PDB file of C-alpha atoms in Angstrom:
ATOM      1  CA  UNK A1459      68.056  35.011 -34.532  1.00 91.00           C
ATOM      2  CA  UNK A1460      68.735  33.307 -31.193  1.00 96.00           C
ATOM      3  CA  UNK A1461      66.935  30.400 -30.777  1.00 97.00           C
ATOM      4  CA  UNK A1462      66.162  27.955 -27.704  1.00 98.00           C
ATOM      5  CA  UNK A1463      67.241  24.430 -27.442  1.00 98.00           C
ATOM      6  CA  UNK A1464      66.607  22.480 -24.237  1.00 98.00           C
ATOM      7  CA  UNK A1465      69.139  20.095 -23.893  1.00 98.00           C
ATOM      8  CA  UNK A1466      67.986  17.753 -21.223  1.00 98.00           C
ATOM      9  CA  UNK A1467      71.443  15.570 -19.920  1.00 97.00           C
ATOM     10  CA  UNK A1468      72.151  14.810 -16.890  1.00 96.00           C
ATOM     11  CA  UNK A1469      74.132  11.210 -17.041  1.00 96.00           C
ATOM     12  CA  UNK A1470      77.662  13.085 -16.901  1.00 94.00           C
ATOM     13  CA  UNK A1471      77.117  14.487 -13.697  1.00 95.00           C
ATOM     14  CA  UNK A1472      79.099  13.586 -10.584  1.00 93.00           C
ATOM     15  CA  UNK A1473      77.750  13.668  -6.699  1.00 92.00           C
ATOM     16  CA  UNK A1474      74.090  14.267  -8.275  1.00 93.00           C
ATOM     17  CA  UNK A1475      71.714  13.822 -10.964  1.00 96.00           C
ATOM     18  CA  UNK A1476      69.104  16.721 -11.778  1.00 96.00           C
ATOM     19  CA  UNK A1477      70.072  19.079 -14.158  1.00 97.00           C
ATOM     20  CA  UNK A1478      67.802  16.916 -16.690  1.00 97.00           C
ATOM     21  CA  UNK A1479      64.622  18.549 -14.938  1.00 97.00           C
ATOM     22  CA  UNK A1480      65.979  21.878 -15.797  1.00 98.00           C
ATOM     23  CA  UNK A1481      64.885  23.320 -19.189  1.00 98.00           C
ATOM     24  CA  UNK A1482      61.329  22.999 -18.590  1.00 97.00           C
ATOM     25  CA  UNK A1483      61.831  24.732 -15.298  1.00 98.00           C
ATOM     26  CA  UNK A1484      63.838  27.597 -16.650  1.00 98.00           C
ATOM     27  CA  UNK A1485      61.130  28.088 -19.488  1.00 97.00           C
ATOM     28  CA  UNK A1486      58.130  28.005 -17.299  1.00 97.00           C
ATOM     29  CA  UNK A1487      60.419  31.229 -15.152  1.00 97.00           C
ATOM     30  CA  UNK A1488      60.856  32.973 -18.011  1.00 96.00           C
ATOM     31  CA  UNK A1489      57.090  33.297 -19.111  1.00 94.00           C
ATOM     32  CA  UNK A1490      55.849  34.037 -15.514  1.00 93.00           C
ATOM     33  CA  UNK A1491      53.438  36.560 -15.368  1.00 89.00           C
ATOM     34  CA  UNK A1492      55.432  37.617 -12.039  1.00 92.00           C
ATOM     35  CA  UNK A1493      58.276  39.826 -14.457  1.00 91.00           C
ATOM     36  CA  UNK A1494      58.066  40.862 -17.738  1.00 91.00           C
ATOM     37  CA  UNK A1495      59.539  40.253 -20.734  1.00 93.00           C
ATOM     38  CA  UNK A1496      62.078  43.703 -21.659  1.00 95.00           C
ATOM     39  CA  UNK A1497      65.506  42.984 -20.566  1.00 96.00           C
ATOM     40  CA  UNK A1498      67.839  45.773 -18.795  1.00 96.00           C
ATOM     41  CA  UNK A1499      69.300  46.703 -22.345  1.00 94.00           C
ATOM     42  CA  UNK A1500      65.750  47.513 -23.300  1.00 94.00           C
ATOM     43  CA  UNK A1501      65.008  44.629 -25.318  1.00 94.00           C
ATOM     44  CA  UNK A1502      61.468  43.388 -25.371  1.00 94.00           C
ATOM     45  CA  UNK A1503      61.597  39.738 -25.852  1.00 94.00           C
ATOM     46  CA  UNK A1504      57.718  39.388 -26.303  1.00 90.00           C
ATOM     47  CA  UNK A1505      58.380  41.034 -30.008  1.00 86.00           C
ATOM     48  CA  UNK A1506      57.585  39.064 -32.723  1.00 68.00           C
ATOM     49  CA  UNK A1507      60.386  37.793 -33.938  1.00 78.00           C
ATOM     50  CA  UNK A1508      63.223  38.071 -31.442  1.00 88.00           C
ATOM     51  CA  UNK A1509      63.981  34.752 -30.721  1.00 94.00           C
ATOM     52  CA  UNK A1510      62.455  31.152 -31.359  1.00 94.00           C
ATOM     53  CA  UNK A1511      62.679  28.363 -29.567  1.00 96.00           C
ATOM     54  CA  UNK A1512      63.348  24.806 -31.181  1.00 96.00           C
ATOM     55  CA  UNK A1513      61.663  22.356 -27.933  1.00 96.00           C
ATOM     56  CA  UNK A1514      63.733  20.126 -26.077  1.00 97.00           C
ATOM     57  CA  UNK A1515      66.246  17.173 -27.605  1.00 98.00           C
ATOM     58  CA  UNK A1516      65.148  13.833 -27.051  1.00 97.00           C
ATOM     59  CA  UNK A1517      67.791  11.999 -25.419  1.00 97.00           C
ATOM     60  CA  UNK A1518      68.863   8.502 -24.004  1.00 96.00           C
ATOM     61  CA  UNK A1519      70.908   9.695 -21.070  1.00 93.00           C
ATOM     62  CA  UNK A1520      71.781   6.891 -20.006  1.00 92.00           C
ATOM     63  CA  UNK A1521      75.980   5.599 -19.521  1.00 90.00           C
ATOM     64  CA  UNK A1522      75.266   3.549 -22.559  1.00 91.00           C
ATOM     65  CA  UNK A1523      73.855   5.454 -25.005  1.00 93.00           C
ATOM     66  CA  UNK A1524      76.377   9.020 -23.921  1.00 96.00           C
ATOM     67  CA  UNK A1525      77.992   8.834 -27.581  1.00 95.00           C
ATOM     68  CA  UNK A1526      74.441   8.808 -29.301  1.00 97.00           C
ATOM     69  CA  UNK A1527      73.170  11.264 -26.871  1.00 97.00           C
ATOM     70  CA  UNK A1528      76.153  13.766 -28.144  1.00 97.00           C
ATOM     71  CA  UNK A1529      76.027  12.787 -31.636  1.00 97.00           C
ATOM     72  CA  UNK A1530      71.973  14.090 -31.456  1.00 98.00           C
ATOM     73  CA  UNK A1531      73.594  17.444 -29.440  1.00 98.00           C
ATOM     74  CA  UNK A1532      75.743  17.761 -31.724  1.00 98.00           C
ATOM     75  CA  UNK A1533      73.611  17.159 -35.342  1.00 98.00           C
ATOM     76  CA  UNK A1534      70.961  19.600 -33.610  1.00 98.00           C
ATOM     77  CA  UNK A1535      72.924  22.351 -32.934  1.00 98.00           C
ATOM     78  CA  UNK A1536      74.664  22.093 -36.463  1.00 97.00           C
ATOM     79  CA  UNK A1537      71.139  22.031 -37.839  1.00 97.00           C
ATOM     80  CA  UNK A1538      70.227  25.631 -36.342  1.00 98.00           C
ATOM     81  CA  UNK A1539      73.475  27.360 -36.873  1.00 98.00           C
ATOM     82  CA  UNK A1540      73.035  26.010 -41.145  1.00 97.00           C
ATOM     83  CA  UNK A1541      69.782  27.635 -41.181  1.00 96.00           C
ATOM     84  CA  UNK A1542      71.598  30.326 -39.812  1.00 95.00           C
ATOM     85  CA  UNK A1543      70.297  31.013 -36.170  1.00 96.00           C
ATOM     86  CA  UNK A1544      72.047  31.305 -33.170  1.00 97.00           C
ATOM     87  CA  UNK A1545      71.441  28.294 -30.301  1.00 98.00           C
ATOM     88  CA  UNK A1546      70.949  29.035 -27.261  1.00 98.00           C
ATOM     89  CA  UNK A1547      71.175  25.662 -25.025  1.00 98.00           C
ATOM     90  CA  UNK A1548      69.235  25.350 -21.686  1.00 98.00           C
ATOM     91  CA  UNK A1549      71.340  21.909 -19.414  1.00 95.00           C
ATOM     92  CA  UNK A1550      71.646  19.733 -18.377  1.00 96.00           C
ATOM     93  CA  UNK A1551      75.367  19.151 -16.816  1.00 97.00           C
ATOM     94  CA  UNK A1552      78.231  21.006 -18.045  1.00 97.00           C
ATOM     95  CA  UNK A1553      79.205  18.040 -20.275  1.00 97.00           C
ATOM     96  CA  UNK A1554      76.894  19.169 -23.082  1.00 98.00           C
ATOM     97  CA  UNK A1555      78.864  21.939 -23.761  1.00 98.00           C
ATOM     98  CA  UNK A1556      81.667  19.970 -25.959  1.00 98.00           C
ATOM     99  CA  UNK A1557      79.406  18.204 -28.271  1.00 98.00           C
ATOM    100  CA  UNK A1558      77.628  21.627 -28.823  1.00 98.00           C
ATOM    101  CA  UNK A1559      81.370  23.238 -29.610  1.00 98.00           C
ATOM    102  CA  UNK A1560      82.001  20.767 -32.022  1.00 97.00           C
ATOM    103  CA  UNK A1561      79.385  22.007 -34.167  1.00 97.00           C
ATOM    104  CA  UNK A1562      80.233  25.491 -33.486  1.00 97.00           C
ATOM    105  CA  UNK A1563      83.791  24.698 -34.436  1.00 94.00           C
ATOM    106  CA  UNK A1564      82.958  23.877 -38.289  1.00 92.00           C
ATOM    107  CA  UNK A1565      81.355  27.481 -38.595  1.00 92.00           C
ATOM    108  CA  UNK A1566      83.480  28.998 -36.049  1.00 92.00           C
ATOM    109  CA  UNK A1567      87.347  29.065 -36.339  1.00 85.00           C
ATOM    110  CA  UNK A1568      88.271  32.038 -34.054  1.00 92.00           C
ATOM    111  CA  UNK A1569      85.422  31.405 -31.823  1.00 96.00           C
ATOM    112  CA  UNK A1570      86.394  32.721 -28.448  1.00 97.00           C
ATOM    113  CA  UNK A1571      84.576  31.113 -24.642  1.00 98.00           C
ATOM    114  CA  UNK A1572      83.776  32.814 -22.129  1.00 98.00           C
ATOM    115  CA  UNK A1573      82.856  30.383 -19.205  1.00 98.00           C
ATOM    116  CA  UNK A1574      81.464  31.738 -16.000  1.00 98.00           C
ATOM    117  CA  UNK A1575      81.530  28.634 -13.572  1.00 98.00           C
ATOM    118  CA  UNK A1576      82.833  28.161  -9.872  1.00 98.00           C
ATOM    119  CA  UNK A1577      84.992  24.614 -11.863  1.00 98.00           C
ATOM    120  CA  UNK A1578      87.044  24.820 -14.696  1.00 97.00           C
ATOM    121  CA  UNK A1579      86.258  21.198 -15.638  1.00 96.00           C
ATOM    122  CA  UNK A1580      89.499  20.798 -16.779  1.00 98.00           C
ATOM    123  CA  UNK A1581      90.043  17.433 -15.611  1.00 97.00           C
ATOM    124  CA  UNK A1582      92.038  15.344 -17.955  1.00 96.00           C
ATOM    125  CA  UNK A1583      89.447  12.592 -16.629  1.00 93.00           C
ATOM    126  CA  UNK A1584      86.785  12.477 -13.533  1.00 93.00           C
ATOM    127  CA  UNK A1585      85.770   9.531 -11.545  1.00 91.00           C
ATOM    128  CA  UNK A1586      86.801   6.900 -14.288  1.00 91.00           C
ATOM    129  CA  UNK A1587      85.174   8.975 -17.220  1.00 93.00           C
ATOM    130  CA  UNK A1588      86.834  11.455 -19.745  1.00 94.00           C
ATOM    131  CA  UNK A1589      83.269  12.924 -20.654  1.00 94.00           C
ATOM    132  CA  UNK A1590      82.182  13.732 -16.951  1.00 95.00           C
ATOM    133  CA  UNK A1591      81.053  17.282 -16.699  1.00 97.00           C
ATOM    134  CA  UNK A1592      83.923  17.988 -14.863  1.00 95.00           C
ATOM    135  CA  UNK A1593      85.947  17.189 -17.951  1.00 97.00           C
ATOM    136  CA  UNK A1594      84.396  19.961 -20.775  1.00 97.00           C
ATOM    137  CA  UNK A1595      86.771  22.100 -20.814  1.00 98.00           C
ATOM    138  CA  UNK A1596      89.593  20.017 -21.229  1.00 98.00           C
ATOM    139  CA  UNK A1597      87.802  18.221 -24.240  1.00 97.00           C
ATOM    140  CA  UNK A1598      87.306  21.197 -25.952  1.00 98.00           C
ATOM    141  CA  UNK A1599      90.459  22.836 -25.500  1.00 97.00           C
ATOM    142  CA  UNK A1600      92.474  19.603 -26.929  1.00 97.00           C
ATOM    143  CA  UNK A1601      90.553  19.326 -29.828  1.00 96.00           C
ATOM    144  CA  UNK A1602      91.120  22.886 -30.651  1.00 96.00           C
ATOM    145  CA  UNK A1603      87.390  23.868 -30.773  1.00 97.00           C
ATOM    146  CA  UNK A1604      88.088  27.454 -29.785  1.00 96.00           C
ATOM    147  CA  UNK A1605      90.748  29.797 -30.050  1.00 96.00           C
ATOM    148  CA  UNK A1606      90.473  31.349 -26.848  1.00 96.00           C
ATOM    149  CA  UNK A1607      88.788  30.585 -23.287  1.00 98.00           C
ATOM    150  CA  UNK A1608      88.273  32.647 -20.445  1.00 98.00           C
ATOM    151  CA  UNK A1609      86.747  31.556 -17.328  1.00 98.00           C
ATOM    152  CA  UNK A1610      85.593  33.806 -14.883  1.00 98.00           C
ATOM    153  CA  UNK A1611      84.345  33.182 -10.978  1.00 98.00           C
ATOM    154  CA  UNK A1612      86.861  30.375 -10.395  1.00 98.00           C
ATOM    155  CA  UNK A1613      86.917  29.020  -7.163  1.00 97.00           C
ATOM    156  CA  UNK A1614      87.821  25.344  -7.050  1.00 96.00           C
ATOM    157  CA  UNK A1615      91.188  25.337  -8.726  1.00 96.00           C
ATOM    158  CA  UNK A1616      93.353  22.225  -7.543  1.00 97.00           C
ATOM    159  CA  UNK A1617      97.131  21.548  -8.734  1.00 97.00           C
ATOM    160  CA  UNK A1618      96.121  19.359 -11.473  1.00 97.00           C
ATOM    161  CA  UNK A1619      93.706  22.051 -12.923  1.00 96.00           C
ATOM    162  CA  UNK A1620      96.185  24.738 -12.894  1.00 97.00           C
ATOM    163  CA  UNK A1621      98.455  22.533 -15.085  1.00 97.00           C
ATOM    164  CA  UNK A1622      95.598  22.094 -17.410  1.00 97.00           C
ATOM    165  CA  UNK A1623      95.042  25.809 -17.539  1.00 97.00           C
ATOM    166  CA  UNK A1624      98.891  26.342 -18.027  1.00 97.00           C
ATOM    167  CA  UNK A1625      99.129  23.598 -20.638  1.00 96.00           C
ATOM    168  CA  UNK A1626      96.380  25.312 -22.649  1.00 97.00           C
ATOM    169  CA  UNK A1627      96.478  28.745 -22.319  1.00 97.00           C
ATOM    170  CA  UNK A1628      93.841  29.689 -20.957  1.00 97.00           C
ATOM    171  CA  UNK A1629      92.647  32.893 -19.091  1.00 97.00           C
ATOM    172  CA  UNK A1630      91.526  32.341 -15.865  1.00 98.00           C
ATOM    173  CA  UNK A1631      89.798  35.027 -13.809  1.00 97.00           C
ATOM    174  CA  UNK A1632      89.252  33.407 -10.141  1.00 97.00           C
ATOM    175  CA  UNK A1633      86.721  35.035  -7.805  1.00 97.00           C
ATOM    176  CA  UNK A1634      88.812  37.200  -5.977  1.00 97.00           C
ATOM    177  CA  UNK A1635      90.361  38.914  -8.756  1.00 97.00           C
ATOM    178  CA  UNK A1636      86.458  40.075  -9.752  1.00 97.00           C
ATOM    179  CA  UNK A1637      85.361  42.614 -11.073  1.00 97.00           C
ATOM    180  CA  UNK A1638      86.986  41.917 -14.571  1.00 97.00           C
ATOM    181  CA  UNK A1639      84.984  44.000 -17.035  1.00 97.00           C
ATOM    182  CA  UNK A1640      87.773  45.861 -18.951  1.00 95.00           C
ATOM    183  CA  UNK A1641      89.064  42.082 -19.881  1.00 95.00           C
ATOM    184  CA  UNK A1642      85.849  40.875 -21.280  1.00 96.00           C
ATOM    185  CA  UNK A1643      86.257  43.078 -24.318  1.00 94.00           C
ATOM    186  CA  UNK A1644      87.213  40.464 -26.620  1.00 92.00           C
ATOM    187  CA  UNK A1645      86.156  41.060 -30.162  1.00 89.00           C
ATOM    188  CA  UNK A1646      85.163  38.748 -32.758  1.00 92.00           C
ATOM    189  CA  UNK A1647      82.541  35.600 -32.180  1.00 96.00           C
ATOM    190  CA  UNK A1648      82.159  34.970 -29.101  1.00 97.00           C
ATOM    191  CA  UNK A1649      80.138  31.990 -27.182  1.00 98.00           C
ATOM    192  CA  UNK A1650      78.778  32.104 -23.689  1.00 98.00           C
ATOM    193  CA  UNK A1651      78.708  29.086 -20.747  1.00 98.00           C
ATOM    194  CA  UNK A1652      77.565  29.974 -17.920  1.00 98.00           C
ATOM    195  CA  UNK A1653      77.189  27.555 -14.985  1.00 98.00           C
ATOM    196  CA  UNK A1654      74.777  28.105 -12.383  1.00 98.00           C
ATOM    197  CA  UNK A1655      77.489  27.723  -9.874  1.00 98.00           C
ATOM    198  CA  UNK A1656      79.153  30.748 -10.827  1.00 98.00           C
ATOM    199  CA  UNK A1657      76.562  32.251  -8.345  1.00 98.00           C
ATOM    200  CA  UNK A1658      76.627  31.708  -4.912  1.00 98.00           C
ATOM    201  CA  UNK A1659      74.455  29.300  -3.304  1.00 98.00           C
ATOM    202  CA  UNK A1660      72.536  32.409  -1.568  1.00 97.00           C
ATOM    203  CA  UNK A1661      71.441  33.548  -4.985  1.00 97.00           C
ATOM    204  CA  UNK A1662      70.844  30.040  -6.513  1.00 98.00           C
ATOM    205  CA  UNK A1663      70.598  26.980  -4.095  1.00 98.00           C
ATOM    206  CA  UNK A1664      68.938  24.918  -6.673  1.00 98.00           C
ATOM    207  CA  UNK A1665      72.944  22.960  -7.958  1.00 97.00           C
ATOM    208  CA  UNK A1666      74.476  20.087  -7.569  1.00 96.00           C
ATOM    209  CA  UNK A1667      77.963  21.647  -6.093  1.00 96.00           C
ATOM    210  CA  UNK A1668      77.165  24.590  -3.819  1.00 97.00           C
ATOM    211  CA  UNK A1669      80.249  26.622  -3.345  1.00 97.00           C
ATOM    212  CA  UNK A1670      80.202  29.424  -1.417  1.00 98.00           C
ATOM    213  CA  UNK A1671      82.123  32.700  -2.381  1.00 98.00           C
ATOM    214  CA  UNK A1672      80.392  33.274  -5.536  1.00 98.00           C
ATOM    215  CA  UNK A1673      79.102  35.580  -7.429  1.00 98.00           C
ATOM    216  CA  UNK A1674      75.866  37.662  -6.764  1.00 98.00           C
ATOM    217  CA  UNK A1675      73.292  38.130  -9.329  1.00 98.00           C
ATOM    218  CA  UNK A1676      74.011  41.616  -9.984  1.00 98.00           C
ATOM    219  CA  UNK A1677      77.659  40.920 -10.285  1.00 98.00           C
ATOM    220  CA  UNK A1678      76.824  38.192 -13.033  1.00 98.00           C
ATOM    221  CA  UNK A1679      74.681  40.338 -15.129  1.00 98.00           C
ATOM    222  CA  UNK A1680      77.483  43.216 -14.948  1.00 98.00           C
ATOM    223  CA  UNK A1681      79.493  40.734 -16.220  1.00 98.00           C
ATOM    224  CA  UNK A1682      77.435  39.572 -18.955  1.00 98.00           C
ATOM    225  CA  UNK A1683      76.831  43.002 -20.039  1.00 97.00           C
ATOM    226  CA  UNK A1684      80.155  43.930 -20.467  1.00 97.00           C
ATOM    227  CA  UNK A1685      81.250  41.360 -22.750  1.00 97.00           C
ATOM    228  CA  UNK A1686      82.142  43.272 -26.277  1.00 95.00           C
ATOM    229  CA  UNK A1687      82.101  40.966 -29.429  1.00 94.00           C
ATOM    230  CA  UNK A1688      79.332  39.141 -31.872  1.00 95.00           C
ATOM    231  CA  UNK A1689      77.588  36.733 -28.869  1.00 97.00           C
ATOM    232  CA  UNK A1690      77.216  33.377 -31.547  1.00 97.00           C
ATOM    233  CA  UNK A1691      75.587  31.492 -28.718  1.00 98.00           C
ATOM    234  CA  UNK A1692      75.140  30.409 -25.358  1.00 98.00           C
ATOM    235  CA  UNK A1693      73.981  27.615 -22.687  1.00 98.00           C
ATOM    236  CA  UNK A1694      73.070  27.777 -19.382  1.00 98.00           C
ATOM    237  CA  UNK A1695      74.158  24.559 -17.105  1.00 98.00           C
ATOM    238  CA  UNK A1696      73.989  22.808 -14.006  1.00 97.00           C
ATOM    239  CA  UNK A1697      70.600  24.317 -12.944  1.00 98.00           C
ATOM    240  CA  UNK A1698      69.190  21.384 -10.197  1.00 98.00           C
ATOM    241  CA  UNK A1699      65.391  21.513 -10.242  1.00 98.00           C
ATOM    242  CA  UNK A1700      66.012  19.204  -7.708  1.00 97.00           C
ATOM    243  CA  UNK A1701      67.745  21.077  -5.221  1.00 97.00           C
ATOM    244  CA  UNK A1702      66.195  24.049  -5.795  1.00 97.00           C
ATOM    245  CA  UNK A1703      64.530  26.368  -2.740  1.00 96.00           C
ATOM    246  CA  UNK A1704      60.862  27.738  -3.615  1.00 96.00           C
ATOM    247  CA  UNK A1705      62.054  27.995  -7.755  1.00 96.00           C
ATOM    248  CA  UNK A1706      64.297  30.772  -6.679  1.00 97.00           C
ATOM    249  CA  UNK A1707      67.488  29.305  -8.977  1.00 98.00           C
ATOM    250  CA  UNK A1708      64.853  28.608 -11.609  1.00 98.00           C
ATOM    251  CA  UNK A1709      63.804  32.227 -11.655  1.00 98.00           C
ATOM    252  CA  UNK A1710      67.671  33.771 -11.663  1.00 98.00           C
ATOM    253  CA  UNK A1711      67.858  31.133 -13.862  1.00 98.00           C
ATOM    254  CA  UNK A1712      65.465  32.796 -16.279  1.00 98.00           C
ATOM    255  CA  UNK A1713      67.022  36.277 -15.605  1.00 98.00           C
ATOM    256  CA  UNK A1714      70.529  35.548 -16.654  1.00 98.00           C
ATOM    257  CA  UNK A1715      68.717  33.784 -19.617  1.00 98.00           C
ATOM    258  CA  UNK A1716      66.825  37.410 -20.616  1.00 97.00           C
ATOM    259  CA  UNK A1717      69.950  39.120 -20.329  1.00 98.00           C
ATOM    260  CA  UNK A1718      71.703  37.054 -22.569  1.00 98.00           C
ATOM    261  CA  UNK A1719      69.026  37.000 -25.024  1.00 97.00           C
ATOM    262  CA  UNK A1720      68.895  40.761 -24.737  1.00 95.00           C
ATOM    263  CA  UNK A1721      72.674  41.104 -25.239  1.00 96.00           C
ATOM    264  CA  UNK A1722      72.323  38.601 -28.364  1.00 95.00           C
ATOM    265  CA  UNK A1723      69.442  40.693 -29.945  1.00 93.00           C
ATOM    266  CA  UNK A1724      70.668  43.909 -29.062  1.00 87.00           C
ATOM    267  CA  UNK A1725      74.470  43.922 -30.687  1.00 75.00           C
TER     268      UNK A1725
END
């Protein structure tokens, strides 16, 4: 069963903080009586049973305390997948993604990515830290917690990001080579980040790093439902409560979240 953790860390982000605010926000869309609860592969999410949702980690966040803070990400996430659900993790910044894949990694050998973002984050280090968000990837991919990553809606690659791509292998679909569905049929477990920034800032203004060019929402969801393979889990990133425009990212926000869920349940 998928289940819900909010995952409130913001303290690796660069330019702004925000993405704390986020899970409450994100929850609050999803049970608005303005939609409804069956996703576009029919799934009705309001059954009993579909998915549960563990509350919200309590963190430090704070420079400090970032070890502890992904040590707890890390121990709850573990927790779920031994009692054999599937987490679902609603950001926070980007940088909780790599104490999440650790766990994942001791139950998940062949565990393939697929990361929708506008960044790799494949800095070997960011603004004096080798945990900043922008960072993730690079983390993950050196300690060999997945066999294979794809990103897809790349738009920021710089030289020093392409070598880190080339170094480790990895697929990268940038924005103008989109659509991409016939490459998304992967096989085997497969876990889900997707970044907020993915989209373009028309269809979610509420992030810390706008970047035009992006995605639409449609485009996103096409994308989501044509991944083939066992969905294991999933977060959702980089939504800024703060920055946000009348709770429009909030609510796309919520919809990519139902059609993941729905994809989960569905397989």
């Amino acid at each position: 069963m998928p289940a819900l953790l909010g995952i409130p860390l913001d303290v690796n982000s660069s330019y702004l903080r925000g993405p704390a605010g986020a899970p409450a926000k994100i929850r609050e869309a999803l049970h608005c009586g303005a939609s409804n609860m069956w996703t576009e592969l029919g799934v009705d999410l309001e059954a009993a049973g579909e998915f549960a949702d563990a509350g919200d980690l309590r963190l430090d966040n704070s420079r400090e305390k970032v070890s502890e803070d992904f040590a707890e990400i890390e121990r709850a996430v573990a927790e779920l997948l031994e009692k054999g659900e599937r987490p679902l993790a609603l950001g926070g910044d980007h940088s909780l993604t790599y104490p999440v894949l650790k766990a994942f990694s001791r139950h998940h050998r062949e565990l393939a990515i697929v990361h929708f973002d506008a960044h790799p984050d494949l800095y070997d280090e960011f603004e004096g830290s080798s945990v900043s968000h922008a960072c993730a990837f690079a983390r993950i991919m050196e300690e060999r917690l997945a066999k294979r990553l794809m990103q897809i809606g790349i738009r920021t690659m710089n030289g020093h990001q392409r070598e880190q791509a080339a170094r480790f292998g990895i697929d990268v679909i940038e924005m103008r080579a989109l659509p991409a569905y016939d490459r998304l049929k992967i096989g085997g477990p497969v876990y889900i980040s997707f970044d907020m920034d993915v989209l373009d800032p028309a269809f979610a203004p509420g992030i810390s790093h706008r970047e035009p060019g992006g995605m639409t929402a449609r485009e996103a969801i096409a994308h989501l439902h044509a991944i083939e393979g066992s969905i294991v889990g999933a977060d959702i990133v980089e939504y800024n409560p703060e920055q946000d425009v009348s709770g429009i990212t909030a609510t796309v926000a919520a919809k990519i979240l139902k059609e993941i869920l729905g994809k989960m349940i569905a397989e």
